[in-house]
Amino acid sequence: WRGTGEEMGTKVEAEFAGRRYTVDILRGAERNHYPRWRGIGMMAKFTDVIPGIEKLDKGMYSRHGDWAMPGVTVGVPMYNTKLVSAAEAPKSWDDLLDPKWKGHITLSTDMKVWSILALAEGGWGLNKTEDFLRKLKNQNIHWVQGRRTGYALMQAGGFKILGDAYLHYILHTQGTKDESPVDWVRVNPVPAASPAFFMLKAAPHPNAAKLFLEWLFSPPGLQVFERTTAVGSPSPDSGTKLAKALTGLTLITRDEEGDIKAVEMDLDNRFANLLGVP
């Protein structure tokens, strides 16, 4: 069953309350619900079956053992190579503030990249992020609803730079006939996020669910997951395109507590107001 994160969360919680246990595994519900669900006994522990879990970034699995992410979406700046040469292209986040890019940068109205940079361990912290966004606003930003739309417009030459694109858009087409005139900036740190998988404590098929999760988080499973969803694992042992692309870069992810804090602080609206999102 598919839906938004909130729709899936509402559906599975209603089923649990009504003792209608129709699902084993869920991916996509917002993590700010997890403490409540954990408290009412809805979430099962399973991360002990994940191969090599100690090598994963700690933001990719629960310290309670009841959720994990097989892959992440990574936000980075990108540019149209027909409009911007590799030599003049930005090389860092701060390069986006160069006056030469004034009026040439487009961003998504989704603030996830900036909220991860603000709250993730190894990120910028709140003060530095807000200072960066105040300066970025002065670049006369253009706005798009959705990164996929922004990427398509950049491919077509509609603008030079998309400041917060998803890296898998490029990795999915590199080396194919569909390869685009687009390249990405190897910024540090690299913010990443993704919906997590969790297993219901009252799962109808708990052993089958654990067997699937054990396979999913193995290198063969992670490679299938990337081919199917375009969302790759950053783990060096996974053999994914994403892991190879991120070699030498610092990945940062927001943990469950960071997600909860972002909601409590209303960080998305706070940053959108700071940037002047229309």
mmCIF file of C-alpha atoms in Angstrom:
data_model
loop_
_atom_site.group_PDB
_atom_site.id
_atom_site.type_symbol
_atom_site.label_atom_id
_atom_site.label_comp_id
_atom_site.label_asym_id
_atom_site.label_seq_id
_atom_site.Cartn_x
_atom_site.Cartn_y
_atom_site.Cartn_z
ATOM 1 C CA TRP A 1 0.000 0.000 0.000
ATOM 2 C CA ARG A 2 1.422 3.366 -1.000
ATOM 3 C CA GLY A 3 0.878 6.842 0.334
ATOM 4 C CA THR A 4 2.649 9.814 1.889
ATOM 5 C CA GLY A 5 4.556 9.302 5.127
ATOM 6 C CA GLU A 6 1.702 10.763 7.161
ATOM 7 C CA GLU A 7 -0.909 8.678 5.325
ATOM 8 C CA MET A 8 1.007 5.468 5.937
ATOM 9 C CA GLY A 9 1.552 6.346 9.578
ATOM 10 C CA THR A 10 -2.133 7.077 10.127
ATOM 11 C CA LYS A 11 -3.184 3.855 8.399
ATOM 12 C CA VAL A 12 -0.820 1.525 10.246
ATOM 13 C CA GLU A 13 -1.533 3.117 13.636
ATOM 14 C CA ALA A 14 -5.288 2.788 13.072
ATOM 15 C CA GLU A 15 -4.869 -0.869 12.117
ATOM 16 C CA PHE A 16 -2.732 -1.487 15.166
ATOM 17 C CA ALA A 17 -5.305 0.157 17.443
ATOM 18 C CA GLY A 18 -8.021 -1.994 15.882
ATOM 19 C CA ARG A 19 -5.851 -5.131 16.178
ATOM 20 C CA ARG A 20 -5.923 -5.631 12.417
ATOM 21 C CA TYR A 21 -2.385 -6.766 11.673
ATOM 22 C CA THR A 22 -2.181 -6.731 7.872
ATOM 23 C CA VAL A 23 1.423 -5.648 7.301
ATOM 24 C CA ASP A 24 4.854 -6.903 8.324
ATOM 25 C CA ILE A 25 7.124 -4.052 7.232
ATOM 26 C CA LEU A 26 6.559 -0.349 6.655
ATOM 27 C CA ARG A 27 8.757 2.204 4.901
ATOM 28 C CA GLY A 28 7.947 5.867 4.831
ATOM 29 C CA ALA A 29 6.233 6.976 8.039
ATOM 30 C CA GLU A 30 7.746 10.067 9.645
ATOM 31 C CA ARG A 31 10.199 9.258 12.424
ATOM 32 C CA ASN A 32 8.804 11.830 14.831
ATOM 33 C CA HIS A 33 6.038 9.246 15.486
ATOM 34 C CA TYR A 34 8.461 6.517 16.534
ATOM 35 C CA PRO A 35 8.745 7.335 20.266
ATOM 36 C CA ARG A 36 4.960 7.077 20.646
ATOM 37 C CA TRP A 37 4.747 3.893 18.591
ATOM 38 C CA ARG A 38 7.609 2.396 20.549
ATOM 39 C CA GLY A 39 5.800 3.274 23.764
ATOM 40 C CA ILE A 40 2.601 1.472 22.755
ATOM 41 C CA GLY A 41 4.520 -1.619 21.659
ATOM 42 C CA MET A 42 4.040 -1.249 17.918
ATOM 43 C CA MET A 43 7.660 -1.565 16.738
ATOM 44 C CA ALA A 44 9.722 -4.761 16.773
ATOM 45 C CA LYS A 45 13.489 -4.974 17.139
ATOM 46 C CA PHE A 46 15.266 -6.406 14.104
ATOM 47 C CA THR A 47 18.557 -4.598 13.467
ATOM 48 C CA ASP A 48 20.516 -7.487 14.994
ATOM 49 C CA VAL A 49 19.954 -9.360 11.697
ATOM 50 C CA ILE A 50 21.562 -6.619 9.553
ATOM 51 C CA PRO A 51 24.958 -7.776 8.230
ATOM 52 C CA GLY A 52 27.806 -5.445 9.260
ATOM 53 C CA ILE A 53 25.520 -2.936 10.951
ATOM 54 C CA GLU A 54 28.465 -1.564 12.940
ATOM 55 C CA LYS A 55 29.872 -0.141 9.678
ATOM 56 C CA LEU A 56 26.764 1.933 8.944
ATOM 57 C CA ASP A 57 26.503 5.615 9.781
ATOM 58 C CA LYS A 58 24.782 5.812 13.178
ATOM 59 C CA GLY A 59 22.100 8.045 11.713
ATOM 60 C CA MET A 60 20.980 5.174 9.486
ATOM 61 C CA TYR A 61 19.670 2.868 12.189
ATOM 62 C CA SER A 62 17.944 3.063 15.545
ATOM 63 C CA ARG A 63 19.815 2.876 18.827
ATOM 64 C CA HIS A 64 16.688 1.051 20.013
ATOM 65 C CA GLY A 65 17.158 -1.599 17.319
ATOM 66 C CA ASP A 66 13.764 -1.050 15.661
ATOM 67 C CA TRP A 67 14.335 0.874 12.404
ATOM 68 C CA ALA A 68 16.994 1.213 9.712
ATOM 69 C CA MET A 69 17.557 2.791 6.301
ATOM 70 C CA PRO A 70 18.965 0.675 3.439
ATOM 71 C CA GLY A 71 19.738 3.757 1.375
ATOM 72 C CA VAL A 72 19.679 7.537 1.403
ATOM 73 C CA THR A 73 18.931 10.453 -0.882
ATOM 74 C CA VAL A 74 21.879 12.856 -0.974
ATOM 75 C CA GLY A 75 21.495 16.585 -1.588
ATOM 76 C CA VAL A 76 24.244 18.386 -3.527
ATOM 77 C CA PRO A 77 24.571 21.359 -5.874
ATOM 78 C CA MET A 78 24.521 20.566 -9.599
ATOM 79 C CA TYR A 79 25.126 22.608 -12.738
ATOM 80 C CA ASN A 80 24.406 22.463 -16.462
ATOM 81 C CA THR A 81 27.732 21.705 -18.163
ATOM 82 C CA LYS A 82 26.675 23.535 -21.344
ATOM 83 C CA LEU A 83 26.182 26.737 -19.376
ATOM 84 C CA VAL A 84 28.904 26.384 -16.720
ATOM 85 C CA SER A 85 32.369 24.960 -17.279
ATOM 86 C CA ALA A 86 34.006 22.627 -14.776
ATOM 87 C CA ALA A 87 36.679 25.263 -14.125
ATOM 88 C CA GLU A 88 34.207 28.007 -13.150
ATOM 89 C CA ALA A 89 31.694 25.718 -11.395
ATOM 90 C CA PRO A 90 31.274 25.952 -7.603
ATOM 91 C CA LYS A 91 33.592 23.726 -5.589
ATOM 92 C CA SER A 92 31.948 24.068 -2.159
ATOM 93 C CA TRP A 93 28.768 25.179 -0.431
ATOM 94 C CA ASP A 94 30.302 28.598 0.218
ATOM 95 C CA ASP A 95 30.982 29.034 -3.503
ATOM 96 C CA LEU A 96 27.226 29.349 -4.015
ATOM 97 C CA LEU A 97 27.539 32.742 -2.323
ATOM 98 C CA ASP A 98 29.901 34.085 -5.005
ATOM 99 C CA PRO A 99 28.334 37.239 -6.546
ATOM 100 C CA LYS A 100 28.836 35.799 -10.036
ATOM 101 C CA TRP A 101 26.004 33.332 -9.353
ATOM 102 C CA LYS A 102 23.501 36.028 -8.393
ATOM 103 C CA GLY A 103 20.277 35.311 -10.255
ATOM 104 C CA HIS A 104 21.548 31.946 -11.555
ATOM 105 C CA ILE A 105 20.723 29.602 -8.647
ATOM 106 C CA THR A 106 17.491 27.639 -8.282
ATOM 107 C CA LEU A 107 16.392 25.803 -5.141
ATOM 108 C CA SER A 108 13.588 23.459 -4.185
ATOM 109 C CA THR A 109 10.998 24.766 -1.742
ATOM 110 C CA ASP A 110 11.738 21.682 0.399
ATOM 111 C CA MET A 111 14.103 22.685 3.233
ATOM 112 C CA LYS A 112 15.369 19.180 4.062
ATOM 113 C CA VAL A 113 18.968 19.707 2.908
ATOM 114 C CA TRP A 114 19.358 22.797 5.091
ATOM 115 C CA SER A 115 17.688 21.285 8.158
ATOM 116 C CA ILE A 116 20.048 18.301 7.983
ATOM 117 C CA LEU A 117 23.049 20.620 7.749
ATOM 118 C CA ALA A 118 21.678 22.466 10.786
ATOM 119 C CA LEU A 119 20.953 19.512 13.080
ATOM 120 C CA ALA A 120 22.976 16.483 11.976
ATOM 121 C CA GLU A 121 26.101 15.489 13.870
ATOM 122 C CA GLY A 122 29.045 16.777 11.852
ATOM 123 C CA GLY A 123 26.906 19.454 10.179
ATOM 124 C CA TRP A 124 27.067 23.226 10.476
ATOM 125 C CA GLY A 125 24.853 23.757 13.498
ATOM 126 C CA LEU A 126 21.862 26.074 13.591
ATOM 127 C CA ASN A 127 23.676 29.437 13.776
ATOM 128 C CA LYS A 128 26.020 28.794 10.850
ATOM 129 C CA THR A 129 23.191 27.379 8.732
ATOM 130 C CA GLU A 130 20.991 30.414 9.326
ATOM 131 C CA ASP A 131 23.880 32.768 8.540
ATOM 132 C CA PHE A 132 24.528 30.880 5.284
ATOM 133 C CA LEU A 133 20.846 31.016 4.290
ATOM 134 C CA ARG A 134 20.632 34.764 4.960
ATOM 135 C CA LYS A 135 23.534 35.285 2.564
ATOM 136 C CA LEU A 136 22.109 32.818 0.055
ATOM 137 C CA LYS A 137 18.839 34.746 -0.049
ATOM 138 C CA ASN A 138 20.773 37.729 -1.424
ATOM 139 C CA GLN A 139 21.626 35.661 -4.513
ATOM 140 C CA ASN A 140 18.134 36.303 -5.931
ATOM 141 C CA ILE A 141 17.122 32.657 -5.751
ATOM 142 C CA HIS A 142 14.652 31.123 -8.196
ATOM 143 C CA TRP A 143 12.239 28.518 -6.774
ATOM 144 C CA VAL A 144 10.763 25.251 -8.031
ATOM 145 C CA GLN A 145 8.211 22.894 -6.526
ATOM 146 C CA GLY A 146 10.127 19.621 -6.343
ATOM 147 C CA ARG A 147 13.696 18.662 -7.126
ATOM 148 C CA ARG A 148 12.676 16.423 -10.024
ATOM 149 C CA THR A 149 11.095 19.413 -11.758
ATOM 150 C CA GLY A 150 14.156 21.535 -11.021
ATOM 151 C CA TYR A 151 16.481 18.886 -12.402
ATOM 152 C CA ALA A 152 14.467 18.591 -15.619
ATOM 153 C CA LEU A 153 14.540 22.354 -16.112
ATOM 154 C CA MET A 154 18.296 22.469 -15.501
ATOM 155 C CA GLN A 155 18.807 19.620 -17.994
ATOM 156 C CA ALA A 156 16.951 21.670 -20.579
ATOM 157 C CA GLY A 157 19.129 24.731 -19.946
ATOM 158 C CA GLY A 158 16.520 26.695 -18.019
ATOM 159 C CA PHE A 159 19.105 27.810 -15.474
ATOM 160 C CA LYS A 160 22.727 27.223 -14.527
ATOM 161 C CA ILE A 161 22.714 25.795 -10.982
ATOM 162 C CA LEU A 162 20.342 23.708 -8.888
ATOM 163 C CA GLY A 163 21.643 24.198 -5.371
ATOM 164 C CA ASP A 164 20.026 21.225 -3.615
ATOM 165 C CA ALA A 165 19.543 18.455 -6.194
ATOM 166 C CA TYR A 166 19.445 14.743 -5.401
ATOM 167 C CA LEU A 167 22.629 12.978 -6.453
ATOM 168 C CA HIS A 168 20.892 9.829 -7.671
ATOM 169 C CA TYR A 169 19.379 11.801 -10.578
ATOM 170 C CA ILE A 170 22.844 11.818 -12.140
ATOM 171 C CA LEU A 171 24.020 8.389 -10.979
ATOM 172 C CA HIS A 172 20.934 6.775 -12.487
ATOM 173 C CA THR A 173 21.842 7.911 -16.014
ATOM 174 C CA GLN A 174 25.658 8.187 -16.017
ATOM 175 C CA GLY A 175 27.212 6.089 -18.755
ATOM 176 C CA THR A 176 23.868 5.505 -20.512
ATOM 177 C CA LYS A 177 22.251 6.962 -23.620
ATOM 178 C CA ASP A 178 20.148 9.103 -21.279
ATOM 179 C CA GLU A 179 23.157 10.820 -19.679
ATOM 180 C CA SER A 180 22.470 14.518 -19.198
ATOM 181 C CA PRO A 181 24.642 17.654 -19.623
ATOM 182 C CA VAL A 182 24.760 17.934 -15.840
ATOM 183 C CA ASP A 183 27.503 17.483 -13.248
ATOM 184 C CA TRP A 184 27.541 17.694 -9.464
ATOM 185 C CA VAL A 185 29.676 19.503 -6.905
ATOM 186 C CA ARG A 186 31.637 17.349 -4.439
ATOM 187 C CA VAL A 187 30.726 19.414 -1.407
ATOM 188 C CA ASN A 188 31.541 18.621 2.225
ATOM 189 C CA PRO A 189 29.660 17.723 4.296
ATOM 190 C CA VAL A 190 27.076 15.817 2.238
ATOM 191 C CA PRO A 191 23.562 15.836 3.790
ATOM 192 C CA ALA A 192 21.534 12.649 3.390
ATOM 193 C CA ALA A 193 18.091 11.419 4.413
ATOM 194 C CA SER A 194 15.595 8.696 3.611
ATOM 195 C CA PRO A 195 12.491 7.014 4.981
ATOM 196 C CA ALA A 196 13.316 4.136 7.318
ATOM 197 C CA PHE A 197 12.070 0.566 7.384
ATOM 198 C CA PHE A 198 10.487 -0.766 10.533
ATOM 199 C CA MET A 199 8.778 -4.030 11.395
ATOM 200 C CA LEU A 200 5.536 -4.330 13.343
ATOM 201 C CA LYS A 201 5.769 -6.231 16.612
ATOM 202 C CA ALA A 202 2.492 -7.951 15.674
ATOM 203 C CA ALA A 203 3.672 -8.732 12.129
ATOM 204 C CA PRO A 204 1.674 -11.630 10.603
ATOM 205 C CA HIS A 205 4.857 -13.172 9.152
ATOM 206 C CA PRO A 206 7.710 -12.125 11.486
ATOM 207 C CA ASN A 207 10.238 -14.753 10.389
ATOM 208 C CA ALA A 208 9.708 -14.046 6.696
ATOM 209 C CA ALA A 209 9.965 -10.316 7.437
ATOM 210 C CA LYS A 210 13.287 -10.718 9.245
ATOM 211 C CA LEU A 211 14.614 -12.937 6.473
ATOM 212 C CA PHE A 212 13.704 -10.280 3.911
ATOM 213 C CA LEU A 213 15.307 -7.506 5.975
ATOM 214 C CA GLU A 214 18.502 -9.534 6.440
ATOM 215 C CA TRP A 215 18.736 -9.952 2.657
ATOM 216 C CA LEU A 216 17.755 -6.343 1.922
ATOM 217 C CA PHE A 217 20.615 -4.973 4.027
ATOM 218 C CA SER A 218 23.194 -7.347 2.517
ATOM 219 C CA PRO A 219 25.313 -6.093 -0.439
ATOM 220 C CA PRO A 220 23.226 -7.999 -3.040
ATOM 221 C CA GLY A 221 20.006 -6.661 -1.526
ATOM 222 C CA LEU A 222 21.316 -3.099 -1.351
ATOM 223 C CA GLN A 223 22.342 -3.225 -5.006
ATOM 224 C CA VAL A 224 18.886 -4.470 -6.029
ATOM 225 C CA PHE A 225 17.313 -1.739 -3.888
ATOM 226 C CA GLU A 226 19.395 0.907 -5.678
ATOM 227 C CA ARG A 227 18.552 -0.452 -9.137
ATOM 228 C CA THR A 228 14.855 -0.574 -8.243
ATOM 229 C CA THR A 229 14.447 2.724 -6.391
ATOM 230 C CA ALA A 230 17.595 4.690 -7.457
ATOM 231 C CA VAL A 231 18.249 5.187 -3.709
ATOM 232 C CA GLY A 232 21.680 3.775 -2.851
ATOM 233 C CA SER A 233 23.478 2.775 0.310
ATOM 234 C CA PRO A 234 26.496 4.909 1.266
ATOM 235 C CA SER A 235 28.168 1.937 2.984
ATOM 236 C CA PRO A 236 31.576 1.266 1.348
ATOM 237 C CA ASP A 237 30.900 -2.492 1.481
ATOM 238 C CA SER A 238 27.593 -2.239 -0.374
ATOM 239 C CA GLY A 239 29.020 -1.945 -3.879
ATOM 240 C CA THR A 240 26.397 0.653 -4.854
ATOM 241 C CA LYS A 241 26.904 3.516 -7.283
ATOM 242 C CA LEU A 242 26.238 5.949 -4.453
ATOM 243 C CA ALA A 243 28.914 4.455 -2.202
ATOM 244 C CA LYS A 244 31.485 4.740 -4.983
ATOM 245 C CA ALA A 245 30.471 8.341 -5.769
ATOM 246 C CA LEU A 246 30.786 9.425 -2.130
ATOM 247 C CA THR A 247 34.308 8.050 -1.645
ATOM 248 C CA GLY A 248 36.359 10.621 0.289
ATOM 249 C CA LEU A 249 33.371 12.764 1.289
ATOM 250 C CA THR A 250 31.780 13.165 4.726
ATOM 251 C CA LEU A 251 28.173 12.003 4.867
ATOM 252 C CA ILE A 252 25.894 13.462 7.536
ATOM 253 C CA THR A 253 22.456 12.136 8.474
ATOM 254 C CA ARG A 254 19.913 13.352 10.986
ATOM 255 C CA ASP A 255 18.992 10.793 13.627
ATOM 256 C CA GLU A 256 15.536 10.186 15.090
ATOM 257 C CA GLU A 257 16.053 12.805 17.789
ATOM 258 C CA GLY A 258 17.095 15.312 15.116
ATOM 259 C CA ASP A 259 13.898 14.652 13.162
ATOM 260 C CA ILE A 260 11.828 15.247 16.285
ATOM 261 C CA LYS A 261 13.745 18.445 17.071
ATOM 262 C CA ALA A 262 13.210 19.729 13.518
ATOM 263 C CA VAL A 263 9.446 19.291 13.918
ATOM 264 C CA GLU A 264 9.407 20.900 17.357
ATOM 265 C CA MET A 265 11.367 23.888 16.047
ATOM 266 C CA ASP A 266 9.203 24.112 12.904
ATOM 267 C CA LEU A 267 12.522 24.283 11.094
ATOM 268 C CA ASP A 268 11.160 23.911 7.563
ATOM 269 C CA ASN A 269 8.986 27.020 7.888
ATOM 270 C CA ARG A 270 11.704 28.856 9.784
ATOM 271 C CA PHE A 271 14.229 28.320 6.994
ATOM 272 C CA ALA A 272 11.666 28.973 4.243
ATOM 273 C CA ASN A 273 10.891 32.369 5.797
ATOM 274 C CA LEU A 274 14.601 33.080 6.137
ATOM 275 C CA LEU A 275 15.156 32.390 2.444
ATOM 276 C CA GLY A 276 12.047 34.240 1.337
ATOM 277 C CA VAL A 277 10.326 31.248 -0.251
ATOM 278 C CA PRO A 278 7.212 32.636 -2.003
#
